[in-house]
Short mmCIF file of C-alpha atoms in Angstrom, two decimals:
data_model
loop_
_atom_site.label_atom_id
_atom_site.label_comp_id
_atom_site.label_asym_id
_atom_site.label_seq_id
_atom_site.Cartn_x
_atom_site.Cartn_y
_atom_site.Cartn_z
CA MET A 1499 45.51 -3.08 -114.20
CA ARG A 1500 46.27 -7.12 -114.16
CA ILE A 1501 43.99 -8.72 -111.71
CA ALA A 1502 43.44 -12.44 -110.36
CA TYR A 1503 40.06 -12.85 -109.43
CA PHE A 1504 39.89 -16.02 -106.40
CA ASP A 1505 36.46 -18.38 -107.25
CA CYS A 1506 36.22 -19.66 -103.75
CA PHE A 1507 33.55 -22.33 -104.87
CA SER A 1508 34.74 -25.11 -102.51
CA GLY A 1509 36.63 -23.13 -100.20
CA ILE A 1510 39.82 -21.88 -100.31
CA SER A 1511 43.45 -22.86 -98.53
CA GLY A 1512 46.91 -21.66 -97.82
CA ASP A 1513 47.95 -25.03 -100.56
CA MET A 1514 45.06 -24.94 -102.76
CA VAL A 1515 46.04 -20.95 -103.65
CA LEU A 1516 49.88 -21.98 -104.40
CA GLY A 1517 48.87 -24.98 -106.71
CA ALA A 1518 45.84 -22.23 -108.37
CA LEU A 1519 49.11 -20.09 -109.28
CA VAL A 1520 50.94 -22.84 -110.59
CA ASP A 1521 48.41 -23.97 -112.19
CA ALA A 1522 47.95 -21.13 -114.01
CA GLY A 1523 51.35 -20.42 -115.35
CA LEU A 1524 53.56 -19.62 -111.87
CA ASP A 1525 57.03 -21.19 -112.98
CA PRO A 1526 57.39 -23.66 -109.51
CA ALA A 1527 61.30 -23.04 -110.34
CA LEU A 1528 60.96 -19.29 -109.86
CA LEU A 1529 59.20 -20.20 -106.85
CA GLN A 1530 61.00 -22.29 -105.13
CA THR A 1531 64.15 -19.63 -105.51
CA GLU A 1532 62.38 -17.38 -103.98
CA LEU A 1533 60.91 -19.05 -101.66
CA GLY A 1534 64.37 -20.18 -100.58
CA ARG A 1535 65.02 -16.90 -99.24
CA LEU A 1536 63.23 -17.59 -95.82
CA ASP A 1537 66.67 -19.69 -95.05
CA LEU A 1538 64.53 -22.67 -93.85
CA PRO A 1539 67.16 -25.75 -94.75
CA GLY A 1540 65.18 -28.69 -95.94
CA ILE A 1541 61.83 -27.06 -96.79
CA THR A 1542 60.67 -27.82 -100.30
CA THR A 1543 57.04 -27.57 -101.86
CA SER A 1544 56.23 -29.87 -104.83
CA PHE A 1545 53.52 -29.70 -107.01
CA LYS A 1546 51.79 -32.67 -109.10
CA PRO A 1547 48.88 -33.15 -111.28
CA THR A 1548 45.66 -34.18 -110.20
CA GLN A 1549 42.02 -34.72 -110.74
CA LYS A 1550 38.86 -33.54 -108.81
CA HIS A 1551 35.17 -34.53 -110.38
CA ALA A 1552 37.36 -35.12 -113.62
CA ILE A 1553 38.42 -31.45 -113.60
CA ALA A 1554 42.64 -31.39 -114.27
CA ALA A 1555 44.18 -29.25 -111.66
CA THR A 1556 47.55 -28.65 -109.28
CA GLN A 1557 48.10 -30.03 -106.16
CA ALA A 1558 50.91 -28.40 -104.11
CA GLU A 1559 52.81 -30.08 -100.61
CA VAL A 1560 55.26 -28.39 -98.11
CA ARG A 1561 57.94 -31.09 -97.50
CA CYS A 1562 60.51 -30.92 -94.52
CA ALA A 1563 63.34 -33.42 -95.32
CA ASP A 1564 61.62 -34.79 -98.40
CA LYS A 1565 58.75 -35.85 -96.05
CA PRO A 1566 55.03 -33.81 -96.54
CA ILE A 1567 54.13 -32.07 -93.33
CA SER A 1568 50.70 -33.38 -92.73
CA ALA A 1569 48.32 -31.67 -89.88
CA SER A 1570 49.46 -33.60 -87.50
CA GLU A 1571 53.23 -32.55 -87.84
CA GLU A 1572 52.22 -29.09 -87.33
CA PHE A 1573 54.24 -26.82 -85.06
CA HIS A 1574 52.48 -24.60 -82.41
CA ILE A 1575 52.95 -21.00 -81.03
CA HIS A 1576 53.37 -20.81 -77.18
CA LEU A 1577 54.18 -17.81 -75.41
CA ASP A 1578 54.87 -19.91 -72.40
CA ARG A 1579 57.87 -21.44 -73.69
CA PRO A 1580 61.34 -20.04 -74.39
CA SER A 1581 62.47 -20.85 -78.60
CA PRO A 1582 65.46 -20.12 -80.34
CA LEU A 1583 64.96 -17.67 -83.25
CA ARG A 1584 65.70 -20.22 -85.79
CA PRO A 1585 64.38 -23.66 -85.54
CA PRO A 1586 65.63 -26.76 -86.49
CA PHE A 1587 64.32 -27.03 -89.86
CA ALA A 1588 67.69 -29.00 -91.07
CA ALA A 1589 66.89 -32.04 -92.95
CA GLY A 1590 66.70 -34.89 -90.54
CA ALA A 1591 65.45 -32.93 -87.58
CA LYS A 1592 61.34 -33.00 -89.31
CA SER A 1593 60.16 -34.60 -85.16
CA SER A 1594 61.70 -31.31 -83.87
CA ALA A 1595 61.01 -28.88 -86.35
CA SER A 1596 57.34 -30.11 -85.91
CA HIS A 1597 56.79 -30.09 -82.61
CA ALA A 1598 58.70 -27.14 -81.36
CA HIS A 1599 56.93 -24.53 -79.76
CA HIS A 1600 57.44 -20.86 -81.35
CA GLN A 1601 56.10 -17.72 -80.33
CA LEU A 1602 54.89 -15.39 -83.18
CA LYS A 1603 57.51 -12.78 -82.70
CA ASP A 1604 60.12 -16.00 -83.79
CA ILE A 1605 57.78 -16.19 -87.18
CA LEU A 1606 57.77 -13.19 -88.16
CA ALA A 1607 61.64 -12.47 -87.81
CA ILE A 1608 62.01 -15.58 -89.93
CA ILE A 1609 60.16 -13.22 -92.42
CA ARG A 1610 61.50 -9.77 -91.74
CA THR A 1611 65.73 -10.99 -91.77
CA SER A 1612 65.18 -13.60 -94.91
CA GLY A 1613 66.25 -11.96 -98.51
CA LEU A 1614 62.74 -11.18 -99.56
CA ASP A 1615 61.07 -8.30 -101.01
CA ASP A 1616 60.45 -5.72 -98.97
CA HIS A 1617 56.30 -5.75 -99.77
CA VAL A 1618 56.39 -9.39 -99.50
CA LYS A 1619 57.70 -9.04 -95.79
CA ASN A 1620 55.58 -6.33 -95.03
CA THR A 1621 52.55 -8.08 -96.45
CA SER A 1622 53.47 -11.70 -94.58
CA ALA A 1623 54.06 -10.15 -91.26
CA LYS A 1624 50.67 -7.94 -91.63
CA ILE A 1625 48.42 -10.95 -92.52
CA PHE A 1626 50.42 -13.32 -89.43
CA GLN A 1627 49.49 -10.54 -87.19
CA ARG A 1628 46.00 -11.08 -88.07
CA LEU A 1629 46.14 -14.36 -87.67
CA ALA A 1630 47.27 -13.47 -83.84
CA GLU A 1631 44.34 -10.90 -83.65
CA ALA A 1632 41.70 -13.44 -84.93
CA GLU A 1633 42.83 -16.04 -82.44
CA ALA A 1634 43.43 -13.64 -79.64
CA GLN A 1635 39.35 -12.17 -80.02
CA VAL A 1636 38.34 -16.07 -80.01
CA HIS A 1637 40.36 -17.04 -76.95
CA GLY A 1638 39.76 -13.07 -74.61
CA MET A 1639 43.60 -12.58 -74.47
CA PRO A 1640 46.01 -10.02 -75.76
CA PRO A 1641 47.49 -10.69 -79.34
CA GLU A 1642 50.90 -11.45 -77.98
CA GLN A 1643 49.76 -14.23 -75.91
CA VAL A 1644 47.46 -16.03 -78.36
CA HIS A 1645 48.57 -19.65 -79.30
CA LEU A 1646 48.24 -20.02 -82.65
CA HIS A 1647 48.45 -23.49 -83.16
CA GLU A 1648 46.66 -24.64 -86.57
CA VAL A 1649 47.90 -21.67 -88.20
CA GLY A 1650 51.43 -21.42 -86.93
CA ALA A 1651 52.94 -24.77 -89.19
CA ILE A 1652 55.71 -24.20 -91.52
CA ASP A 1653 53.45 -25.06 -94.09
CA ALA A 1654 51.40 -21.81 -93.46
CA VAL A 1655 54.50 -19.62 -93.38
CA VAL A 1656 55.12 -21.10 -96.95
CA ASP A 1657 51.76 -21.02 -98.06
CA ILE A 1658 51.20 -17.04 -97.02
CA VAL A 1659 54.82 -16.31 -98.60
CA GLY A 1660 54.67 -18.29 -101.37
CA THR A 1661 51.56 -16.84 -102.70
CA LEU A 1662 52.27 -13.30 -102.14
CA VAL A 1663 55.70 -14.28 -104.23
CA GLY A 1664 53.19 -15.95 -107.00
CA LEU A 1665 51.21 -12.92 -107.26
CA GLN A 1666 54.26 -11.02 -107.87
CA LEU A 1667 56.03 -13.29 -110.45
CA LEU A 1668 52.34 -13.26 -112.19
CA ASN A 1669 52.40 -9.17 -112.24
CA VAL A 1670 49.41 -9.57 -110.38
CA ASP A 1671 48.18 -6.21 -109.40
CA VAL A 1672 44.84 -6.22 -107.81
CA VAL A 1673 43.36 -9.33 -106.21
CA HIS A 1674 39.34 -9.72 -105.96
CA ALA A 1675 37.19 -12.81 -104.79
CA SER A 1676 34.45 -14.49 -104.99
CA PRO A 1677 32.45 -14.83 -101.66
CA LEU A 1678 33.80 -17.10 -99.31
CA ARG A 1679 31.68 -20.77 -98.68
CA PHE A 1680 31.35 -22.36 -95.47
CA GLY A 1681 31.19 -25.93 -94.61
CA THR A 1682 29.26 -27.23 -91.63
CA GLY A 1683 30.12 -30.27 -89.07
CA PHE A 1684 33.43 -30.13 -86.54
CA VAL A 1685 37.41 -30.59 -86.94
CA GLN A 1686 39.75 -31.88 -84.71
CA CYS A 1687 41.67 -28.65 -83.13
CA ALA A 1688 44.52 -28.29 -80.65
CA HIS A 1689 41.62 -27.19 -77.69
CA GLY A 1690 39.20 -30.24 -79.21
CA ARG A 1691 36.57 -30.36 -81.34
CA TYR A 1692 35.13 -27.09 -83.21
CA PRO A 1693 32.32 -26.43 -84.81
CA VAL A 1694 32.87 -25.50 -88.74
CA PRO A 1695 33.66 -22.84 -89.30
CA VAL A 1696 36.38 -22.55 -86.73
CA PRO A 1697 36.22 -19.67 -84.68
CA GLY A 1698 39.32 -17.95 -85.81
CA VAL A 1699 38.15 -18.03 -89.30
CA LEU A 1700 34.75 -16.21 -88.76
CA ALA A 1701 36.91 -13.37 -86.76
CA LEU A 1702 38.64 -13.13 -90.13
CA CYS A 1703 35.95 -13.10 -92.35
CA LYS A 1704 34.06 -10.20 -90.36
CA ASP A 1705 32.38 -8.20 -93.15
CA VAL A 1706 32.95 -10.51 -95.62
CA PRO A 1707 30.54 -11.99 -97.60
CA THR A 1708 29.73 -15.25 -96.93
CA GLU A 1709 27.71 -18.48 -97.78
CA GLN A 1710 26.81 -21.55 -95.76
CA THR A 1711 26.60 -24.77 -96.80
CA GLU A 1712 25.71 -28.32 -95.92
CA ILE A 1713 28.97 -29.57 -97.02
CA ARG A 1714 30.65 -31.52 -93.70
CA ALA A 1715 33.88 -30.51 -94.25
CA GLU A 1716 36.39 -27.30 -93.09
CA LEU A 1717 36.38 -25.45 -96.69
CA VAL A 1718 37.70 -22.37 -95.40
CA THR A 1719 40.90 -23.01 -93.39
CA PRO A 1720 42.81 -19.83 -90.83
CA THR A 1721 45.28 -19.46 -93.93
CA GLY A 1722 43.14 -19.63 -96.83
CA ALA A 1723 41.11 -16.91 -94.87
CA ALA A 1724 43.42 -14.66 -93.73
CA LEU A 1725 45.61 -14.74 -96.70
CA ILE A 1726 42.31 -14.06 -99.17
CA THR A 1727 40.90 -11.37 -96.39
CA THR A 1728 44.15 -9.40 -96.66
CA LEU A 1729 44.55 -9.45 -100.18
CA ALA A 1730 41.46 -9.10 -102.01
CA LYS A 1731 39.90 -5.36 -102.45
CA SER A 1732 36.26 -6.90 -102.68
CA PHE A 1733 34.17 -10.16 -102.81
CA GLY A 1734 31.63 -10.46 -105.07
CA PRO A 1735 31.05 -11.10 -108.62
CA ALA A 1736 34.43 -10.54 -111.01
CA PRO A 1737 34.64 -7.24 -112.31
CA ALA A 1738 35.03 -6.86 -116.18
CA PHE A 1739 38.21 -8.18 -117.59
CA ARG A 1740 39.85 -9.78 -120.44
CA GLN A 1741 40.60 -13.58 -119.08
CA GLU A 1742 44.03 -14.39 -120.22
CA ARG A 1743 44.62 -17.39 -117.77
CA VAL A 1744 42.36 -20.02 -115.93
CA GLY A 1745 44.42 -22.20 -112.80
CA TYR A 1746 43.26 -24.77 -110.66
CA GLY A 1747 44.46 -25.87 -106.96
CA ALA A 1748 43.34 -28.83 -105.50
CA GLY A 1749 42.61 -29.46 -101.90
CA ARG A 1750 43.81 -32.49 -100.02
CA ARG A 1751 39.80 -34.07 -99.49
CA ASP A 1752 37.92 -35.63 -102.44
CA LEU A 1753 34.30 -34.25 -101.92
CA LYS A 1754 31.19 -36.16 -103.12
CA GLU A 1755 29.09 -32.75 -103.36
CA ILE A 1756 31.74 -30.79 -105.71
CA PRO A 1757 35.23 -30.48 -106.24
CA ASN A 1758 37.26 -29.63 -103.94
CA LEU A 1759 39.32 -26.84 -105.63
CA LEU A 1760 39.75 -23.42 -105.52
CA ARG A 1761 39.95 -21.10 -109.34
CA VAL A 1762 41.92 -18.04 -110.13
CA ARG A 1763 41.35 -16.29 -113.37
CA ILE A 1764 43.97 -13.77 -114.11
CA GLY A 1765 43.91 -11.20 -116.76
CA GLU A 1766 43.32 -7.61 -117.46
CA THR A 1767 40.73 -4.91 -116.58
CA LEU A 1768 39.08 -3.40 -119.18
CA HIS A 1769 38.79 -0.24 -117.88
CA ALA A 1770 40.98 0.53 -114.85
CA LEU A 1771 37.91 1.77 -112.82
CA PRO A 1772 38.26 1.88 -108.97
CA GLN A 1773 35.06 -0.18 -107.93
CA ASP A 1774 33.73 -0.95 -104.55
CA ARG A 1775 30.77 -2.38 -102.79
CA ALA A 1776 27.70 -0.26 -100.71
CA VAL A 1777 24.51 -0.76 -99.69
CA LEU A 1778 21.76 1.21 -101.50
CA VAL A 1779 18.76 1.83 -98.56
CA GLU A 1780 15.35 2.59 -99.59
CA ALA A 1781 12.40 4.14 -98.28
CA ASN A 1782 8.73 4.61 -99.73
CA ILE A 1783 7.19 8.22 -97.69
CA ASP A 1784 4.11 10.01 -98.61
CA ASP A 1785 2.74 11.44 -95.25
CA MET A 1786 5.61 13.37 -93.96
CA ASN A 1787 6.27 16.83 -93.19
CA PRO A 1788 8.49 18.07 -96.07
CA GLU A 1789 10.31 20.53 -94.18
CA ILE A 1790 12.15 17.48 -91.80
CA TYR A 1791 13.70 16.49 -94.98
CA GLY A 1792 16.73 18.63 -94.60
CA TYR A 1793 17.40 18.22 -91.12
CA LEU A 1794 17.26 14.72 -91.92
CA PHE A 1795 20.16 14.85 -95.09
CA GLN A 1796 22.18 16.63 -92.74
CA LEU A 1797 21.71 13.92 -89.94
CA LEU A 1798 22.40 10.88 -92.57
CA LEU A 1799 25.50 12.41 -93.30
CA GLU A 1800 26.66 13.10 -90.22
CA ARG A 1801 25.92 9.12 -89.76
CA GLY A 1802 27.81 7.78 -92.16
CA ALA A 1803 25.83 8.12 -95.12
CA ARG A 1804 27.89 8.61 -98.63
CA ASP A 1805 24.85 9.82 -100.67
CA VAL A 1806 21.16 11.09 -99.63
CA TYR A 1807 18.66 11.58 -102.35
CA ILE A 1808 14.62 11.82 -102.90
CA THR A 1809 12.69 10.40 -105.89
CA PRO A 1810 9.19 11.74 -107.05
CA VAL A 1811 7.12 8.73 -106.78
CA TYR A 1812 3.37 7.67 -107.42
CA MET A 1813 2.81 5.30 -104.71
CA LYS A 1814 -0.23 3.16 -104.48
CA LYS A 1815 -4.13 4.86 -104.70
CA GLY A 1816 -2.40 7.51 -107.29
CA ARG A 1817 -0.88 9.48 -104.41
CA PRO A 1818 2.37 10.79 -105.07
CA GLY A 1819 5.08 10.37 -102.61
CA SER A 1820 9.03 10.53 -102.45
CA LEU A 1821 11.63 7.39 -102.59
CA LEU A 1822 14.30 8.43 -99.78
CA SER A 1823 17.58 6.82 -101.03
CA VAL A 1824 20.30 6.30 -99.02
CA LEU A 1825 23.82 4.88 -99.88
CA VAL A 1826 25.95 3.57 -97.17
CA ASP A 1827 28.70 1.09 -96.48
CA GLU A 1828 27.59 -2.16 -95.08
CA ASP A 1829 28.88 -1.54 -91.24
CA LYS A 1830 26.85 1.50 -91.55
CA LEU A 1831 22.97 0.10 -92.28
CA ASP A 1832 22.19 -1.21 -88.77
CA GLU A 1833 22.78 2.90 -87.91
CA ILE A 1834 21.09 4.24 -90.80
CA THR A 1835 17.86 1.71 -90.70
CA HIS A 1836 17.59 2.94 -87.31
CA THR A 1837 17.67 6.68 -87.66
CA LEU A 1838 15.04 5.87 -90.88
CA LEU A 1839 12.65 4.74 -88.91
CA ALA A 1840 12.97 6.49 -86.07
CA GLU A 1841 13.37 10.23 -87.71
CA THR A 1842 10.84 9.95 -90.79
CA THR A 1843 6.97 8.25 -90.72
CA THR A 1844 8.19 5.12 -92.72
CA ILE A 1845 7.00 1.69 -91.79
CA GLY A 1846 10.17 -0.32 -92.94
CA VAL A 1847 12.93 -0.15 -95.68
CA ARG A 1848 14.55 -2.28 -98.09
CA HIS A 1849 18.03 -2.68 -99.02
CA HIS A 1850 20.28 -4.22 -101.84
CA GLN A 1851 23.99 -4.81 -102.26
CA VAL A 1852 25.07 -2.08 -104.96
CA GLU A 1853 28.61 -2.05 -106.95
CA ARG A 1854 30.27 0.89 -107.77
CA ARG A 1855 32.59 1.94 -110.07
CA LYS A 1856 34.53 5.53 -109.44
CA LEU A 1857 36.74 7.90 -110.91
CA GLU A 1858 40.29 8.39 -109.29
CA ARG A 1859 40.05 10.91 -107.06
CA SER A 1860 42.57 13.20 -104.87
CA ILE A 1861 41.61 16.31 -102.54
CA THR A 1862 43.62 19.52 -102.51
CA THR A 1863 43.76 22.88 -101.47
CA VAL A 1864 44.48 26.29 -103.20
CA LYS A 1865 44.89 29.49 -102.29
CA THR A 1866 42.56 32.27 -103.59
CA LYS A 1867 42.59 36.20 -102.74
CA TYR A 1868 38.89 35.33 -100.83
CA GLY A 1869 40.76 32.69 -98.98
CA PRO A 1870 41.67 28.62 -98.58
CA VAL A 1871 39.16 26.56 -100.40
CA ARG A 1872 39.28 22.51 -101.08
CA VAL A 1873 38.96 21.17 -104.77
CA LYS A 1874 38.20 17.75 -105.81
CA ILE A 1875 40.04 16.43 -108.61
CA CYS A 1876 38.82 13.59 -110.58
CA THR A 1877 40.66 12.00 -113.53
CA PHE A 1878 39.57 9.89 -116.29
CA GLU A 1879 41.85 9.22 -118.85
CA ASN A 1880 43.32 12.37 -120.17
CA LEU A 1881 40.54 14.47 -118.84
CA GLN A 1882 40.55 16.31 -115.28
CA ARG A 1883 37.45 17.70 -113.56
CA LEU A 1884 37.66 20.45 -110.73
CA ALA A 1885 35.14 20.47 -108.52
CA PRO A 1886 35.75 23.32 -105.42
CA GLU A 1887 34.27 22.34 -101.85
CA TYR A 1888 31.12 23.73 -101.74
CA GLU A 1889 31.23 24.36 -97.91
CA ASP A 1890 34.39 26.43 -98.37
CA CYS A 1891 33.04 28.68 -101.28
CA ALA A 1892 29.90 29.06 -99.28
CA GLN A 1893 31.99 30.36 -96.14
CA LEU A 1894 33.78 32.72 -97.64
CA ALA A 1895 31.52 34.17 -99.96
CA ARG A 1896 29.36 34.83 -96.39
CA GLN A 1897 32.44 36.06 -94.70
CA LYS A 1898 34.08 38.43 -98.23
CA ASN A 1899 30.74 39.86 -99.07
CA VAL A 1900 30.90 38.49 -102.93
CA PRO A 1901 28.93 35.90 -104.88
CA ILE A 1902 30.15 32.30 -104.64
CA GLN A 1903 30.49 31.86 -108.50
CA SER A 1904 32.95 34.18 -107.61
CA VAL A 1905 34.87 32.30 -105.08
CA TYR A 1906 34.08 28.74 -107.67
CA ALA A 1907 36.07 30.51 -110.62
CA ALA A 1908 38.93 31.72 -108.51
CA ALA A 1909 39.99 28.46 -106.87
CA ARG A 1910 39.52 26.66 -110.63
CA ALA A 1911 41.78 29.65 -111.86
CA THR A 1912 44.20 29.43 -108.82
CA LEU A 1913 44.34 25.35 -109.63
CA ARG A 1914 44.92 25.92 -113.32
CA GLU A 1915 48.30 27.87 -112.81
CA GLU A 1916 49.67 25.99 -110.33
#
C-alpha cells in the first residue's frame, strides 16, 4: 500500500500541500492538464524553487491572467446575492473574478460539471461542504446561509482539487499526518481581527491531535485544515513504511523560529495492516467486591468501550489487587472515566493514547441446522480465522438444548462449505 505522510511541523496550507507534492516528484505539467478540466480560463498554477532556513523547497502560486491571487484579491461566497454559475475567470477579468460574490453551490457546480475524475469531484465537494459546516458552527447559522470568506478564494478551489489530483498521479492510497501545530496572535479576516487559530480551523480540527506554539503567525489555514482532516486516516507518528520520496512545500512567510515548510514523505507500507488510535484507561483497585466486576464489564461495553479486562497485580503494602484496563475511542473518554469513578472504588484513573494494528475483518451470517449465526472473518496474508459470535452460539445452545461447542462447529462447517 502506498502512503503519503504529511509532517505538519510548521502547520499546513493548501499551497504548501501542492508545493510539497511537486517537490516530491509530481509532474507540474500533468497537474496543470488535470486542473484544466475545471474549465476556469486564465487560471494557472506555477511552481518555483525556494529556500526556508537553507532547506530547498517548492513554492506553489495560483495565478489569474498571469497575476498572483493574493489574500486581498480573494472572492467571497454570499448567499444573499444572485450570481451566475460560471464566474468571469477569463484573462483580463481578474478584478471582477476576484471580488465577485458566489454561493457555495456555484463552487460545487464548477467541480461537479468539470471533466475531473469522480473520486476527485466527490472528495472536493466533501471538503468544501465541511468548510461550510465549520463556518456555520462558528457563526451560528445553517451551512447553506454561511459566508465562506477566506476559504472561498479561487486558489482554494485549485489547492483542493490539485491536491486530490496530485495524490492520484503519485498513486497514493492512504494519507497519514502528524499532529497539527498552531500559531498564535491575530489575523485580519472579513469580519475583523480573529484570534489564531481562527474559529473555523478549530471547528475543522475537532478530535484531531494539535499542539499550540508561541509562533505569532497563522500556521494552519482553513483550506489546509479542511484538506488534512478530511484525507488523513490517522494523526500521530509515521507508520512503518519504506520511504521513496520526500518533498518540501514552502509557505509564504519567513518565520524566525522554524522553517515555514510542509514535509511529505511517500513510500510503501511494510505491512498493509489497518491501524487506528485509541485511549487506554487504567485504574488500580484493591478494595472492591469482585461480584461487581461482571456488572461493570457489561456497563462499560454498553457505553462504548472497545475492550475491558483485568490483570492481577500486587499493590503497595504487598496487597493483591486488580489492574482494570478499558480501551475506548477518544470521544468516549469522559463518559468511561465518569463510569469508573462512579461504579468502582478507585479514587483516580490514568489514560494514554495507544496505536492499534488490526487484521482485515468482516462479518457474515451463516445458516446452521440450529439457526443463523454471525461469524467474524479475519484475514492475514493467505490465512483466514473464523470466529462465530459467542452471543449467537450461546442463545441457540440454550434454545435447542445442545452443547455450545456443537453450535460453534456447525457455524464453522457451514462457512467452509459456502
